[in-house]
PDB file of C-alpha atoms and ligand atoms in Angstrom:
ATOM      1  CA  MET A 837      -3.898  -8.404 -22.711  1.00 80.00           C
ATOM      2  CA  ARG A 838      -4.010  -5.716 -19.864  1.00 95.00           C
ATOM      3  CA  ARG A 839      -7.378  -4.842 -18.313  1.00 96.00           C
ATOM      4  CA  LYS A 840      -7.980  -1.311 -18.593  1.00 98.00           C
ATOM      5  CA  LEU A 841      -8.537   0.821 -15.415  1.00 98.00           C
ATOM      6  CA  VAL A 842     -10.404   3.975 -15.050  1.00 98.00           C
ATOM      7  CA  CYS A 843      -9.932   5.741 -11.699  1.00 98.00           C
ATOM      8  CA  GLY A 844     -11.629   8.873 -10.595  1.00 98.00           C
ATOM      9  CA  ASN A 845      -9.588  11.068  -8.263  1.00 98.00           C
ATOM     10  CA  TRP A 846     -12.079  13.188  -6.330  1.00 98.00           C
ATOM     11  CA  LYS A 847      -9.295  15.239  -4.644  1.00 98.00           C
ATOM     12  CA  MET A 848     -10.651  17.406  -1.872  1.00 98.00           C
ATOM     13  CA  ASN A 849     -14.281  17.614  -3.125  1.00 98.00           C
ATOM     14  CA  GLY A 850     -17.557  16.299  -2.318  1.00 98.00           C
ATOM     15  CA  ASN A 851     -19.840  15.948   0.878  1.00 98.00           C
ATOM     16  CA  LEU A 852     -22.244  13.336   2.039  1.00 98.00           C
ATOM     17  CA  VAL A 853     -25.122  14.228  -0.097  1.00 98.00           C
ATOM     18  CA  SER A 854     -23.318  15.054  -3.344  1.00 98.00           C
ATOM     19  CA  ASN A 855     -21.104  11.720  -2.883  1.00 98.00           C
ATOM     20  CA  ALA A 856     -24.284   9.605  -2.467  1.00 98.00           C
ATOM     21  CA  ALA A 857     -25.764  11.263  -5.742  1.00 98.00           C
ATOM     22  CA  LEU A 858     -22.423  10.791  -7.695  1.00 98.00           C
ATOM     23  CA  LEU A 859     -21.827   7.331  -6.451  1.00 98.00           C
ATOM     24  CA  ALA A 860     -25.388   6.106  -7.176  1.00 98.00           C
ATOM     25  CA  GLY A 861     -25.224   7.635 -10.753  1.00 97.00           C
ATOM     26  CA  ILE A 862     -21.899   5.837 -11.567  1.00 98.00           C
ATOM     27  CA  LYS A 863     -23.208   2.636 -10.354  1.00 96.00           C
ATOM     28  CA  ALA A 864     -26.385   2.905 -12.296  1.00 96.00           C
ATOM     29  CA  GLY A 865     -24.640   3.622 -15.493  1.00 96.00           C
ATOM     30  CA  LEU A 866     -21.846   0.958 -15.120  1.00 95.00           C
ATOM     31  CA  GLU A 867     -22.282  -1.902 -17.668  1.00 90.00           C
ATOM     32  CA  PRO A 868     -20.639  -5.283 -17.388  1.00 87.00           C
ATOM     33  CA  SER A 869     -17.343  -4.806 -19.169  1.00 89.00           C
ATOM     34  CA  ASN A 870     -13.669  -5.696 -18.941  1.00 89.00           C
ATOM     35  CA  CYS A 871     -12.809  -2.216 -17.673  1.00 96.00           C
ATOM     36  CA  GLU A 872     -11.894  -2.013 -14.038  1.00 97.00           C
ATOM     37  CA  VAL A 873     -13.411   1.142 -12.503  1.00 98.00           C
ATOM     38  CA  ALA A 874     -12.584   2.757  -9.195  1.00 98.00           C
ATOM     39  CA  VAL A 875     -13.046   6.191  -7.398  1.00 98.00           C
ATOM     40  CA  CYS A 876     -10.159   7.403  -4.909  1.00 98.00           C
ATOM     41  CA  VAL A 877     -12.032   9.651  -2.477  1.00 98.00           C
ATOM     42  CA  PRO A 878     -11.208  11.874   0.485  1.00 98.00           C
ATOM     43  CA  ALA A 879     -10.580   9.350   3.381  1.00 98.00           C
ATOM     44  CA  VAL A 880     -13.424  10.526   5.630  1.00 98.00           C
ATOM     45  CA  TYR A 881     -15.836   9.286   2.830  1.00 98.00           C
ATOM     46  CA  ILE A 882     -14.252   5.799   2.530  1.00 98.00           C
ATOM     47  CA  PRO A 883     -16.699   4.225   4.905  1.00 98.00           C
ATOM     48  CA  GLN A 884     -19.480   5.814   2.686  1.00 98.00           C
ATOM     49  CA  CYS A 885     -17.855   4.052  -0.300  1.00 98.00           C
ATOM     50  CA  GLN A 886     -17.875   0.856   1.464  1.00 98.00           C
ATOM     51  CA  SER A 887     -21.441   1.027   2.384  1.00 98.00           C
ATOM     52  CA  THR A 888     -22.515   2.231  -0.960  1.00 97.00           C
ATOM     53  CA  LEU A 889     -20.339   0.057  -3.279  1.00 98.00           C
ATOM     54  CA  THR A 890     -19.872  -3.210  -1.548  1.00 97.00           C
ATOM     55  CA  GLY A 891     -21.275  -5.812  -4.069  1.00 95.00           C
ATOM     56  CA  SER A 892     -20.762  -3.633  -7.035  1.00 96.00           C
ATOM     57  CA  THR A 893     -18.091  -3.667  -9.646  1.00 96.00           C
ATOM     58  CA  LEU A 894     -16.912  -0.216  -8.697  1.00 97.00           C
ATOM     59  CA  GLY A 895     -13.668  -0.065  -6.477  1.00 98.00           C
ATOM     60  CA  TRP A 896     -12.605   2.557  -4.089  1.00 98.00           C
ATOM     61  CA  GLY A 897      -9.626   3.754  -2.525  1.00 98.00           C
ATOM     62  CA  ALA A 898      -7.553   6.734  -1.076  1.00 98.00           C
ATOM     63  CA  GLN A 899      -5.435   9.493  -2.316  1.00 98.00           C
ATOM     64  CA  ASP A 900      -2.375   9.099  -0.021  1.00 98.00           C
ATOM     65  CA  ILE A 901      -1.083   7.008   2.589  1.00 98.00           C
ATOM     66  CA  SER A 902       1.465   7.137   5.387  1.00 98.00           C
ATOM     67  CA  ALA A 903       4.853   5.323   4.643  1.00 98.00           C
ATOM     68  CA  HIS A 904       4.718   4.076   8.335  1.00 98.00           C
ATOM     69  CA  THR A 905       2.575   0.912   9.672  1.00 97.00           C
ATOM     70  CA  ALA A 906       1.423   2.398  13.187  1.00 97.00           C
ATOM     71  CA  GLY A 907       2.592   4.647  15.667  1.00 98.00           C
ATOM     72  CA  ALA A 908       3.028   8.377  16.818  1.00 98.00           C
ATOM     73  CA  TYR A 909       2.404   9.923  13.398  1.00 98.00           C
ATOM     74  CA  THR A 910      -0.403  12.457  14.046  1.00 98.00           C
ATOM     75  CA  GLY A 911      -2.761  13.088  11.270  1.00 97.00           C
ATOM     76  CA  GLU A 912      -1.471  10.177   9.352  1.00 97.00           C
ATOM     77  CA  MET A 913      -3.453   6.879   8.191  1.00 98.00           C
ATOM     78  CA  SER A 914      -1.873   3.658   7.479  1.00 98.00           C
ATOM     79  CA  VAL A 915      -2.495   1.242   4.798  1.00 98.00           C
ATOM     80  CA  SER A 916      -3.904  -1.430   7.279  1.00 98.00           C
ATOM     81  CA  MET A 917      -6.569   0.948   8.059  1.00 98.00           C
ATOM     82  CA  LEU A 918      -7.441   1.428   4.677  1.00 98.00           C
ATOM     83  CA  ARG A 919      -7.631  -2.400   4.259  1.00 97.00           C
ATOM     84  CA  ASP A 920     -10.271  -2.340   7.311  1.00 98.00           C
ATOM     85  CA  PHE A 921     -12.508  -0.548   4.812  1.00 98.00           C
ATOM     86  CA  SER A 922     -11.932  -3.004   1.999  1.00 98.00           C
ATOM     87  CA  CYS A 923      -9.923  -0.179  -0.229  1.00 98.00           C
ATOM     88  CA  LYS A 924      -8.274  -1.668  -3.078  1.00 98.00           C
ATOM     89  CA  TYR A 925      -6.294   1.283  -4.454  1.00 98.00           C
ATOM     90  CA  VAL A 926      -4.010   4.123  -3.192  1.00 98.00           C
ATOM     91  CA  ILE A 927      -2.877   6.999  -5.330  1.00 98.00           C
ATOM     92  CA  LEU A 928       0.597   7.770  -4.533  1.00 98.00           C
ATOM     93  CA  GLY A 929       2.888  10.811  -5.509  1.00 98.00           C
ATOM     94  CA  HIS A 930       0.445  12.884  -7.116  1.00 98.00           C
ATOM     95  CA  SER A 931       1.745  16.334  -8.279  1.00 97.00           C
ATOM     96  CA  GLU A 932      -0.356  18.196  -5.891  1.00 97.00           C
ATOM     97  CA  ARG A 933       1.387  16.163  -3.027  1.00 98.00           C
ATOM     98  CA  ARG A 934       4.702  16.520  -4.324  1.00 97.00           C
ATOM     99  CA  ALA A 935       4.044  20.377  -4.870  1.00 96.00           C
ATOM    100  CA  TYR A 936       2.172  21.254  -1.645  1.00 97.00           C
ATOM    101  CA  HIS A 937       3.463  18.585   0.924  1.00 97.00           C
ATOM    102  CA  GLY A 938       7.209  18.246  -0.641  1.00 97.00           C
ATOM    103  CA  GLU A 939       6.915  14.569  -1.196  1.00 98.00           C
ATOM    104  CA  SER A 940       9.985  13.236  -2.656  1.00 97.00           C
ATOM    105  CA  ASP A 941      10.650  10.300  -5.068  1.00 97.00           C
ATOM    106  CA  ALA A 942      12.194   8.466  -2.307  1.00 97.00           C
ATOM    107  CA  LEU A 943       8.964   8.930  -0.027  1.00 98.00           C
ATOM    108  CA  VAL A 944       6.694   8.017  -2.829  1.00 98.00           C
ATOM    109  CA  ALA A 945       8.688   4.873  -3.401  1.00 98.00           C
ATOM    110  CA  LEU A 946       8.484   4.070   0.425  1.00 98.00           C
ATOM    111  CA  LYS A 947       4.735   4.380   0.545  1.00 98.00           C
ATOM    112  CA  MET A 948       4.684   2.197  -2.598  1.00 98.00           C
ATOM    113  CA  GLN A 949       6.381  -0.662  -0.651  1.00 98.00           C
ATOM    114  CA  ARG A 950       3.886  -0.127   2.214  1.00 98.00           C
ATOM    115  CA  VAL A 951       0.987  -0.332   0.113  1.00 98.00           C
ATOM    116  CA  LEU A 952       2.340  -3.651  -1.655  1.00 98.00           C
ATOM    117  CA  GLN A 953       3.365  -4.947   1.601  1.00 97.00           C
ATOM    118  CA  PHE A 954      -0.474  -4.772   2.909  1.00 97.00           C
ATOM    119  CA  GLY A 955      -1.906  -6.109  -0.610  1.00 97.00           C
ATOM    120  CA  LEU A 956      -3.500  -3.028  -2.108  1.00 98.00           C
ATOM    121  CA  THR A 957      -2.952  -1.531  -5.397  1.00 98.00           C
ATOM    122  CA  PRO A 958      -0.520   1.507  -5.525  1.00 98.00           C
ATOM    123  CA  ILE A 959      -1.406   3.998  -8.554  1.00 98.00           C
ATOM    124  CA  VAL A 960       1.855   5.741  -8.614  1.00 98.00           C
ATOM    125  CA  CYS A 961       1.968   9.326 -10.336  1.00 98.00           C
ATOM    126  CA  VAL A 962       4.885  10.492 -12.510  1.00 98.00           C
ATOM    127  CA  GLY A 963       5.142  13.518 -14.874  1.00 98.00           C
ATOM    128  CA  GLU A 964       7.049  16.555 -15.896  1.00 97.00           C
ATOM    129  CA  SER A 965       6.272  20.203 -15.140  1.00 95.00           C
ATOM    130  CA  LEU A 966       5.593  22.745 -17.896  1.00 93.00           C
ATOM    131  CA  ALA A 967       9.410  24.080 -17.456  1.00 94.00           C
ATOM    132  CA  GLU A 968      10.674  20.560 -17.929  1.00 96.00           C
ATOM    133  CA  ARG A 969       8.559  19.729 -20.970  1.00 94.00           C
ATOM    134  CA  GLU A 970       9.595  23.130 -22.669  1.00 93.00           C
ATOM    135  CA  SER A 971      13.451  22.579 -21.845  1.00 95.00           C
ATOM    136  CA  GLU A 972      12.929  19.011 -23.423  1.00 96.00           C
ATOM    137  CA  GLN A 973      13.531  17.162 -20.259  1.00 97.00           C
ATOM    138  CA  THR A 974      10.396  14.986 -20.077  1.00 97.00           C
ATOM    139  CA  LYS A 975      12.229  11.741 -20.953  1.00 97.00           C
ATOM    140  CA  ALA A 976      14.832  12.559 -18.339  1.00 98.00           C
ATOM    141  CA  VAL A 977      12.565  13.537 -15.538  1.00 98.00           C
ATOM    142  CA  VAL A 978      10.171  10.447 -16.045  1.00 98.00           C
ATOM    143  CA  SER A 979      12.984   8.114 -16.341  1.00 98.00           C
ATOM    144  CA  ALA A 980      14.573   9.521 -13.067  1.00 98.00           C
ATOM    145  CA  GLN A 981      11.165   8.855 -11.196  1.00 98.00           C
ATOM    146  CA  MET A 982      10.693   5.375 -12.472  1.00 98.00           C
ATOM    147  CA  GLU A 983      14.257   4.370 -11.645  1.00 97.00           C
ATOM    148  CA  ILE A 984      13.783   5.576  -8.076  1.00 98.00           C
ATOM    149  CA  LEU A 985      10.492   3.573  -8.074  1.00 98.00           C
ATOM    150  CA  LEU A 986      12.004   0.507  -9.740  1.00 97.00           C
ATOM    151  CA  ALA A 987      15.012   0.311  -7.341  1.00 97.00           C
ATOM    152  CA  ALA A 988      12.408   0.013  -4.509  1.00 97.00           C
ATOM    153  CA  ILE A 989      10.235  -2.826  -6.111  1.00 96.00           C
ATOM    154  CA  ASP A 990      10.952  -6.595  -6.231  1.00 94.00           C
ATOM    155  CA  ALA A 991      10.647  -7.662  -9.964  1.00 92.00           C
ATOM    156  CA  ALA A 992       8.015 -10.098  -8.883  1.00 92.00           C
ATOM    157  CA  ASP A 993       5.915  -7.397  -7.756  1.00 96.00           C
ATOM    158  CA  LEU A 994       6.119  -5.341 -11.006  1.00 96.00           C
ATOM    159  CA  ALA A 995       2.645  -6.276 -12.277  1.00 95.00           C
ATOM    160  CA  LYS A 996       0.943  -5.231  -9.015  1.00 97.00           C
ATOM    161  CA  VAL A 997       1.855  -1.715  -9.452  1.00 98.00           C
ATOM    162  CA  VAL A 998      -0.147   0.776 -11.681  1.00 98.00           C
ATOM    163  CA  ILE A 999       1.662   3.714 -13.001  1.00 98.00           C
ATOM    164  CA  ALA A1000      -0.101   6.947 -13.837  1.00 98.00           C
ATOM    165  CA  TYR A1001       1.722   9.341 -16.499  1.00 98.00           C
ATOM    166  CA  GLU A1002       0.201  12.790 -15.553  1.00 97.00           C
ATOM    167  CA  PRO A1003       2.235  15.837 -17.297  1.00 96.00           C
ATOM    168  CA  VAL A1004       1.886  18.312 -14.346  1.00 94.00           C
ATOM    169  CA  TRP A1005       0.909  21.102 -16.804  1.00 93.00           C
ATOM    170  CA  ALA A1006      -2.112  19.071 -18.134  1.00 93.00           C
ATOM    171  CA  ILE A1007      -3.594  18.460 -14.620  1.00 91.00           C
ATOM    172  CA  GLY A1008      -6.797  20.662 -13.877  1.00 88.00           C
ATOM    173  CA  THR A1009      -5.958  23.147 -16.668  1.00 90.00           C
ATOM    174  CA  GLY A1010      -7.940  21.837 -19.520  1.00 88.00           C
ATOM    175  CA  LYS A1011      -4.788  21.205 -21.601  1.00 88.00           C
ATOM    176  CA  THR A1012      -4.232  17.529 -22.737  1.00 88.00           C
ATOM    177  CA  ALA A1013      -1.296  15.859 -23.996  1.00 89.00           C
ATOM    178  CA  THR A1014      -1.980  14.863 -27.754  1.00 95.00           C
ATOM    179  CA  PRO A1015      -2.465  11.090 -27.743  1.00 97.00           C
ATOM    180  CA  GLU A1016       1.021  10.747 -29.521  1.00 97.00           C
ATOM    181  CA  MET A1017       2.665  12.928 -26.938  1.00 96.00           C
ATOM    182  CA  ALA A1018       1.151  10.628 -24.160  1.00 97.00           C
ATOM    183  CA  GLN A1019       2.073   7.508 -26.293  1.00 98.00           C
ATOM    184  CA  GLY A1020       5.557   8.694 -26.258  1.00 98.00           C
ATOM    185  CA  VAL A1021       5.920   9.037 -22.568  1.00 98.00           C
ATOM    186  CA  HIS A1022       4.133   5.702 -21.912  1.00 98.00           C
ATOM    187  CA  ALA A1023       6.456   3.968 -24.212  1.00 98.00           C
ATOM    188  CA  ILE A1024       9.412   5.462 -22.162  1.00 98.00           C
ATOM    189  CA  VAL A1025       7.727   4.014 -18.829  1.00 98.00           C
ATOM    190  CA  ARG A1026       7.192   0.677 -20.259  1.00 98.00           C
ATOM    191  CA  ALA A1027      10.929   0.583 -21.452  1.00 98.00           C
ATOM    192  CA  LYS A1028      11.851   1.329 -17.931  1.00 98.00           C
ATOM    193  CA  LEU A1029       9.586  -1.407 -16.475  1.00 97.00           C
ATOM    194  CA  ALA A1030      11.014  -3.690 -19.133  1.00 97.00           C
ATOM    195  CA  HIS A1031      14.700  -3.209 -17.769  1.00 95.00           C
ATOM    196  CA  LYS A1032      13.415  -4.622 -14.579  1.00 95.00           C
ATOM    197  CA  ASN A1033      11.474  -7.717 -16.119  1.00 94.00           C
ATOM    198  CA  GLY A1034      10.519  -7.733 -19.729  1.00 94.00           C
ATOM    199  CA  GLU A1035       7.666 -10.059 -19.273  1.00 95.00           C
ATOM    200  CA  LEU A1036       5.980  -8.422 -16.512  1.00 96.00           C
ATOM    201  CA  ALA A1037       6.392  -5.023 -17.773  1.00 97.00           C
ATOM    202  CA  GLN A1038       3.730  -5.971 -20.495  1.00 97.00           C
ATOM    203  CA  ALA A1039       1.134  -6.828 -17.893  1.00 97.00           C
ATOM    204  CA  VAL A1040       1.664  -3.221 -15.926  1.00 98.00           C
ATOM    205  CA  ARG A1041      -1.177  -0.778 -16.365  1.00 98.00           C
ATOM    206  CA  ILE A1042       0.162   2.817 -17.236  1.00 98.00           C
ATOM    207  CA  LEU A1043      -2.907   5.188 -17.026  1.00 98.00           C
ATOM    208  CA  TYR A1044      -2.845   8.748 -18.387  1.00 98.00           C
ATOM    209  CA  GLY A1045      -4.037  11.579 -16.494  1.00 97.00           C
ATOM    210  CA  GLY A1046      -4.390  15.320 -17.113  1.00 96.00           C
ATOM    211  CA  SER A1047      -7.577  16.863 -18.300  1.00 94.00           C
ATOM    212  CA  MET A1048      -8.967  13.647 -19.584  1.00 97.00           C
ATOM    213  CA  LYS A1049     -12.610  14.265 -20.674  1.00 97.00           C
ATOM    214  CA  PRO A1050     -15.482  12.385 -22.607  1.00 97.00           C
ATOM    215  CA  ASP A1051     -14.153  14.328 -25.664  1.00 97.00           C
ATOM    216  CA  ASN A1052     -10.582  13.202 -25.739  1.00 97.00           C
ATOM    217  CA  ALA A1053     -10.742   9.933 -23.757  1.00 98.00           C
ATOM    218  CA  ARG A1054     -11.416   7.577 -26.783  1.00 97.00           C
ATOM    219  CA  GLU A1055      -8.201   8.964 -28.760  1.00 98.00           C
ATOM    220  CA  LEU A1056      -5.852   8.610 -25.806  1.00 98.00           C
ATOM    221  CA  LEU A1057      -7.180   5.191 -24.651  1.00 98.00           C
ATOM    222  CA  ALA A1058      -6.700   4.038 -28.486  1.00 97.00           C
ATOM    223  CA  MET A1059      -2.915   4.261 -27.905  1.00 98.00           C
ATOM    224  CA  PRO A1060      -1.071   1.002 -27.509  1.00 97.00           C
ATOM    225  CA  ASP A1061       0.587   1.882 -24.074  1.00 98.00           C
ATOM    226  CA  ILE A1062      -2.355   3.766 -22.645  1.00 98.00           C
ATOM    227  CA  ASP A1063      -3.952   1.509 -20.237  1.00 98.00           C
ATOM    228  CA  GLY A1064      -6.733   3.695 -18.634  1.00 98.00           C
ATOM    229  CA  GLY A1065      -7.040   7.002 -17.005  1.00 98.00           C
ATOM    230  CA  LEU A1066      -6.642   8.833 -13.796  1.00 98.00           C
ATOM    231  CA  VAL A1067      -9.407  11.349 -13.900  1.00 98.00           C
ATOM    232  CA  GLY A1068      -9.911  14.401 -11.867  1.00 97.00           C
ATOM    233  CA  GLY A1069     -12.365  17.050 -12.660  1.00 97.00           C
ATOM    234  CA  ALA A1070     -14.534  14.920 -14.913  1.00 98.00           C
ATOM    235  CA  ALA A1071     -14.732  12.293 -12.301  1.00 98.00           C
ATOM    236  CA  LEU A1072     -17.110  14.489 -10.395  1.00 98.00           C
ATOM    237  CA  ASN A1073     -19.659  14.034 -13.058  1.00 98.00           C
ATOM    238  CA  SER A1074     -21.423  10.828 -13.427  1.00 98.00           C
ATOM    239  CA  ALA A1075     -22.181  11.394 -17.030  1.00 98.00           C
ATOM    240  CA  ASP A1076     -18.629  12.409 -17.769  1.00 98.00           C
ATOM    241  CA  PHE A1077     -17.065   9.832 -15.732  1.00 98.00           C
ATOM    242  CA  LEU A1078     -19.146   7.117 -17.335  1.00 98.00           C
ATOM    243  CA  ALA A1079     -18.476   8.332 -20.653  1.00 97.00           C
ATOM    244  CA  ILE A1080     -14.747   7.977 -20.098  1.00 98.00           C
ATOM    245  CA  VAL A1081     -15.276   4.472 -18.826  1.00 97.00           C
ATOM    246  CA  HIS A1082     -17.289   3.508 -21.895  1.00 96.00           C
ATOM    247  CA  SER A1083     -14.559   4.749 -23.922  1.00 96.00           C
ATOM    248  CA  ALA A1084     -12.034   2.477 -22.219  1.00 96.00           C
TER     249      ALA A1084
HETATM  250  C1  PEP B2534      -5.640  14.280 -11.402  1.00 61.15           C
HETATM  251  O1  PEP B2534      -5.824  15.356 -10.573  1.00 61.15           O
HETATM  252  O2  PEP B2534      -5.093  13.480 -11.321  1.00 61.15           O
HETATM  253  C2  PEP B2534      -6.112  14.749 -12.757  1.00 61.15           C
HETATM  254  C3  PEP B2534      -5.709  14.083 -13.842  1.00 61.15           C
HETATM  255  O3  PEP B2534      -6.846  15.878 -12.797  1.00 61.15           O
HETATM  256  P1  PEP B2534      -7.663  16.415 -14.035  1.00 61.15           P
HETATM  257  O4  PEP B2534      -8.339  15.285 -14.813  1.00 61.15           O
HETATM  258  O5  PEP B2534      -8.652  17.442 -13.459  1.00 61.15           O
HETATM  259  O6  PEP B2534      -6.667  17.224 -14.920  1.00 61.15           O
END
């Protein structure tokens, strides 16, 4: 059985004081469970996570990483640097990075290889835009994104990857895919994974992301191929985030 994962994506939000309150609130409300819980925070606050969360069951990570290992790449950060701060997760290919930083599927695939090389867990985002959904291209778009990722990964590493299905039109908009819509795409993702390795595909966590909130989480997380959530806005409020964790 797949262990559910709920991961907060703080995006570019927070400060030392608000983070301390948010992390304390989450820590205080986390109950022992089989659900894995993590927060991916702005890079400068990773040391704050390390000092606050070490010894707790709440994991932490980054929202992006360089595809390079080291060298003359001003402004970049390597996976080995994240490892120095005990990060476990890296979100890759978020639609905001694809849209505002021109990240291609090929670059996301390269970053995924780098994250695996250093033993962290990549949470790789895929998903269609509103125009693509409306022109019934969802299956083609997500399948193409998956094929590029899968071409870059050894079959043996498949279960080390987490995929996040995030319909772009649902991110930060308050619009959520219905559980059936999301399940349909998650099943497409799982089928793609199964082409690589049928057995390991069953072990891969596929998260849903896109306006997941306390009031819709339970239904989404009840679907057979939805193995957790990548949570933006609701991850900035400890009560909301914990409610989603409890649903999972
Ligand atoms: C996200 O940014 O990954 C996300 C899912 O955001 P939100 O929950 O705010 O839609």
